Amino acid sequence: QTAEIRAMLGSVDFFNANIDGQVNVAVRPRQPGSSIKPLTYVAAFEKGWTPATMIMDVKTKFPDSGGRTFEPSNFDDKEHGPVSVRTALACSYNIPAVKALQFIGLQSLIEMAHRLGVASLNRPDYGLSLTLGGGDVTLLEMTGAYTAFAANGVWREPAAILRIKDSSGKVIYQYNPGRGREALDPRHAYLITDILADNAAPVSYTHLR
């Protein structure tokens, strides 16, 4: 809740040139996969959806750029008919997530990401696959975004340095988390946290591919 970084592993071996060991992957843009879905759904909550809102999880073709269509599939290659937002997020279904993004609009997801400290999403050519991880972000940005869910909607910049002392032991810097910035309605932050913490869900976010 204070946005302090408990641990960061940016490379398996800093001294191994064969794997570019001196590249800190935690601050390099990568596709976030389904970890970005909660940002889509919390934006939908701001537009009136609730965990009980029903979505049809059926094969759907969505318009894409260049006159093409985009037809996402769920990770289990099945459709589940009418599902609640709670079930859709807890089970990480892809089709409902794309429908949620279509409902809120691409710009709403990008604005939500920026509000939660994800500055990497700044290209003009994203499509509906953005809610499935189709835009590159950094791991540090995403973990920072999740702090707002844990802290009742308050976002803080991730902090790596908590204290600095001089040679005599005098503290010359002490991290102070402060009040942070109110980024989300605390009720919406609670709902997302409650959904993601549901151990009864068929798919846990700790086991996502």
Short mmCIF file of C-alpha atoms in Angstrom, two decimals:
data_model
loop_
_atom_site.label_atom_id
_atom_site.label_comp_id
_atom_site.label_asym_id
_atom_site.label_seq_id
_atom_site.Cartn_x
_atom_site.Cartn_y
_atom_site.Cartn_z
CA GLN A 1 0.00 0.00 0.00
CA THR A 2 3.00 2.34 0.28
CA ALA A 3 4.29 1.40 -3.21
CA GLU A 4 7.63 0.24 -1.79
CA ILE A 5 9.31 -2.32 -4.06
CA ARG A 6 9.77 -5.49 -2.01
CA ALA A 7 11.87 -7.25 -4.64
CA MET A 8 12.88 -6.79 -8.26
CA LEU A 9 14.52 -9.41 -10.46
CA GLY A 10 15.42 -7.75 -13.73
CA SER A 11 17.91 -10.37 -14.91
CA VAL A 12 18.81 -13.93 -14.02
CA ASP A 13 22.53 -13.20 -14.24
CA PHE A 14 23.87 -9.66 -14.53
CA PHE A 15 27.29 -10.92 -15.67
CA ASN A 16 26.05 -13.29 -18.42
CA ALA A 17 26.52 -11.56 -21.78
CA ASN A 18 24.92 -14.50 -23.62
CA ILE A 19 21.50 -13.51 -22.25
CA ASP A 20 22.12 -9.75 -22.22
CA GLY A 21 22.33 -10.04 -18.46
CA GLN A 22 22.80 -6.32 -17.91
CA VAL A 23 19.34 -5.56 -19.32
CA ASN A 24 16.78 -4.94 -16.58
CA VAL A 25 13.70 -6.57 -18.07
CA ALA A 26 11.51 -5.16 -15.29
CA VAL A 27 11.81 -1.72 -16.88
CA ARG A 28 11.77 -2.82 -20.54
CA PRO A 29 8.48 -2.78 -22.49
CA ARG A 30 6.85 -6.18 -22.83
CA GLN A 31 3.31 -7.37 -23.54
CA PRO A 32 1.45 -7.65 -20.20
CA GLY A 33 -1.01 -10.36 -21.25
CA SER A 34 -4.15 -10.64 -19.16
CA SER A 35 -2.74 -8.57 -16.29
CA ILE A 36 -4.14 -5.48 -18.03
CA LYS A 37 -7.73 -6.75 -17.98
CA PRO A 38 -8.50 -5.31 -14.51
CA LEU A 39 -7.74 -1.84 -15.90
CA THR A 40 -10.37 -2.40 -18.59
CA TYR A 41 -12.98 -3.57 -16.10
CA VAL A 42 -12.36 -0.81 -13.56
CA ALA A 43 -12.87 1.69 -16.39
CA ALA A 44 -16.14 -0.11 -17.19
CA PHE A 45 -17.18 0.25 -13.53
CA GLU A 46 -16.74 3.99 -13.91
CA LYS A 47 -19.18 3.87 -16.82
CA GLY A 48 -21.87 2.04 -14.89
CA TRP A 49 -21.00 -1.65 -15.07
CA THR A 50 -20.91 -3.77 -11.91
CA PRO A 51 -19.56 -7.26 -11.14
CA ALA A 52 -23.09 -8.53 -11.85
CA THR A 53 -23.25 -7.05 -15.37
CA MET A 54 -23.78 -9.87 -17.87
CA ILE A 55 -21.66 -10.34 -21.00
CA MET A 56 -22.27 -12.89 -23.77
CA ASP A 57 -19.16 -15.02 -24.05
CA VAL A 58 -19.74 -16.25 -27.59
CA LYS A 59 -17.65 -16.15 -30.74
CA THR A 60 -17.72 -12.57 -32.01
CA LYS A 61 -16.06 -10.79 -34.91
CA PHE A 62 -14.95 -7.27 -34.07
CA PRO A 63 -13.99 -4.60 -36.62
CA ASP A 64 -10.25 -4.08 -36.90
CA SER A 65 -8.02 -1.70 -38.80
CA GLY A 66 -7.81 -1.88 -42.59
CA GLY A 67 -11.28 -3.35 -42.99
CA ARG A 68 -10.27 -6.59 -41.30
CA THR A 69 -11.98 -8.36 -38.41
CA PHE A 70 -10.66 -9.52 -35.07
CA GLU A 71 -12.08 -12.73 -33.57
CA PRO A 72 -10.56 -13.53 -30.16
CA SER A 73 -10.72 -16.92 -28.48
CA ASN A 74 -10.63 -17.87 -24.82
CA PHE A 75 -7.57 -19.66 -23.47
CA ASP A 76 -9.62 -22.88 -23.08
CA ASP A 77 -10.94 -22.61 -26.67
CA LYS A 78 -14.51 -22.66 -25.35
CA GLU A 79 -17.39 -20.19 -25.12
CA HIS A 80 -19.37 -19.98 -21.90
CA GLY A 81 -22.54 -18.13 -22.88
CA PRO A 82 -23.86 -15.43 -20.53
CA VAL A 83 -21.28 -14.70 -17.84
CA SER A 84 -21.08 -12.00 -15.21
CA VAL A 85 -18.24 -9.48 -15.18
CA ARG A 86 -17.10 -11.10 -11.96
CA THR A 87 -16.83 -14.51 -13.62
CA ALA A 88 -15.33 -13.09 -16.81
CA LEU A 89 -12.51 -11.34 -14.95
CA ALA A 90 -11.92 -14.05 -12.35
CA CYS A 91 -11.65 -16.65 -15.13
CA SER A 92 -9.73 -14.31 -17.44
CA TYR A 93 -12.00 -14.91 -20.41
CA ASN A 94 -10.78 -13.06 -23.49
CA ILE A 95 -13.99 -12.52 -25.43
CA PRO A 96 -15.81 -10.68 -22.60
CA ALA A 97 -12.70 -8.55 -22.01
CA VAL A 98 -12.73 -7.42 -25.63
CA LYS A 99 -16.45 -6.65 -25.36
CA ALA A 100 -15.73 -4.63 -22.22
CA LEU A 101 -13.10 -2.62 -24.10
CA GLN A 102 -15.49 -2.09 -27.00
CA PHE A 103 -18.00 -0.75 -24.48
CA ILE A 104 -15.64 1.75 -22.82
CA GLY A 105 -13.62 2.64 -25.92
CA LEU A 106 -9.88 2.40 -26.47
CA GLN A 107 -9.18 5.90 -25.20
CA SER A 108 -10.81 5.13 -21.86
CA LEU A 109 -8.44 2.21 -21.27
CA ILE A 110 -5.41 4.28 -22.28
CA GLU A 111 -6.54 7.11 -20.00
CA MET A 112 -7.02 4.66 -17.13
CA ALA A 113 -3.56 3.20 -17.71
CA HIS A 114 -1.99 6.66 -17.68
CA ARG A 115 -3.90 7.53 -14.52
CA LEU A 116 -2.38 4.47 -12.87
CA GLY A 117 1.16 5.32 -13.94
CA VAL A 118 1.43 3.21 -17.11
CA ALA A 119 3.14 5.77 -19.34
CA SER A 120 4.29 3.30 -22.02
CA LEU A 121 0.90 3.09 -23.74
CA ASN A 122 1.32 6.03 -26.10
CA ARG A 123 1.01 4.70 -29.66
CA PRO A 124 -1.85 5.84 -31.93
CA ASP A 125 -2.53 2.46 -33.57
CA TYR A 126 -3.84 0.21 -30.79
CA GLY A 127 -6.81 -2.05 -31.43
CA LEU A 128 -9.21 -4.04 -29.27
CA SER A 129 -6.45 -6.57 -28.57
CA LEU A 130 -5.04 -3.98 -26.16
CA THR A 131 -7.14 -5.50 -23.36
CA LEU A 132 -5.48 -8.87 -24.04
CA GLY A 133 -2.01 -7.42 -23.70
CA GLY A 134 -1.55 -6.09 -27.23
CA GLY A 135 0.42 -3.02 -26.11
CA ASP A 136 3.90 -3.02 -24.59
CA VAL A 137 4.31 -1.80 -21.01
CA THR A 138 6.90 -2.38 -18.30
CA LEU A 139 6.56 -4.77 -15.40
CA LEU A 140 7.30 -1.94 -12.97
CA GLU A 141 4.48 0.14 -14.45
CA MET A 142 1.99 -2.71 -14.14
CA THR A 143 2.92 -3.57 -10.56
CA GLY A 144 2.69 0.14 -9.79
CA ALA A 145 -0.80 0.27 -11.31
CA TYR A 146 -1.93 -2.58 -9.08
CA THR A 147 -0.93 -0.66 -5.95
CA ALA A 148 -3.99 1.54 -6.48
CA PHE A 149 -6.23 -1.53 -6.14
CA ALA A 150 -4.46 -2.51 -2.92
CA ALA A 151 -4.54 1.01 -1.47
CA ASN A 152 -8.25 1.77 -1.86
CA GLY A 153 -7.79 3.67 -5.11
CA VAL A 154 -4.73 5.71 -4.08
CA TRP A 155 -1.77 5.55 -6.48
CA ARG A 156 1.82 6.20 -5.51
CA GLU A 157 5.01 6.17 -7.55
CA PRO A 158 6.89 2.90 -6.94
CA ALA A 159 9.76 3.50 -4.51
CA ALA A 160 13.04 1.61 -4.71
CA ILE A 161 15.12 3.63 -2.23
CA LEU A 162 13.75 3.88 1.29
CA ARG A 163 16.66 5.41 3.16
CA ILE A 164 20.08 6.96 2.49
CA LYS A 165 22.70 7.45 5.18
CA ASP A 166 26.02 9.26 4.99
CA SER A 167 29.34 7.79 6.21
CA SER A 168 28.60 8.79 9.79
CA GLY A 169 25.22 7.05 9.79
CA LYS A 170 23.19 10.22 9.56
CA VAL A 171 19.97 9.76 7.59
CA ILE A 172 20.00 12.20 4.67
CA TYR A 173 16.96 10.77 2.90
CA GLN A 174 13.92 8.90 4.22
CA TYR A 175 11.13 7.74 1.93
CA ASN A 176 7.73 9.18 2.80
CA PRO A 177 4.80 7.65 0.90
CA GLY A 178 2.69 10.73 1.58
CA ARG A 179 -0.99 10.87 0.78
CA GLY A 180 -0.56 9.64 -2.79
CA ARG A 181 -2.97 10.51 -5.57
CA GLU A 182 -6.61 9.44 -5.60
CA ALA A 183 -6.77 7.59 -8.91
CA LEU A 184 -9.83 5.38 -8.42
CA ASP A 185 -13.09 5.37 -6.55
CA PRO A 186 -12.26 3.20 -3.50
CA ARG A 187 -15.41 1.18 -4.10
CA HIS A 188 -14.21 0.24 -7.58
CA ALA A 189 -10.75 -0.60 -6.28
CA TYR A 190 -12.35 -2.88 -3.69
CA LEU A 191 -14.47 -4.67 -6.29
CA ILE A 192 -11.47 -5.43 -8.50
CA THR A 193 -9.43 -6.65 -5.53
CA ASP A 194 -12.29 -8.83 -4.32
CA ILE A 195 -12.72 -10.44 -7.74
CA LEU A 196 -9.02 -11.14 -8.17
CA ALA A 197 -8.85 -12.62 -4.67
CA ASP A 198 -11.63 -15.15 -5.36
CA ASN A 199 -10.06 -18.55 -4.73
CA ALA A 200 -13.22 -20.26 -5.95
CA ALA A 201 -12.72 -18.99 -9.50
CA PRO A 202 -11.90 -21.76 -12.00
CA VAL A 203 -8.80 -19.85 -13.11
CA SER A 204 -6.53 -18.00 -10.73
CA TYR A 205 -4.49 -15.03 -11.92
CA THR A 206 -1.46 -16.73 -10.40
CA HIS A 207 -1.83 -19.54 -12.93
CA LEU A 208 -2.38 -17.55 -16.10
CA ARG A 209 -0.37 -18.58 -19.11
#
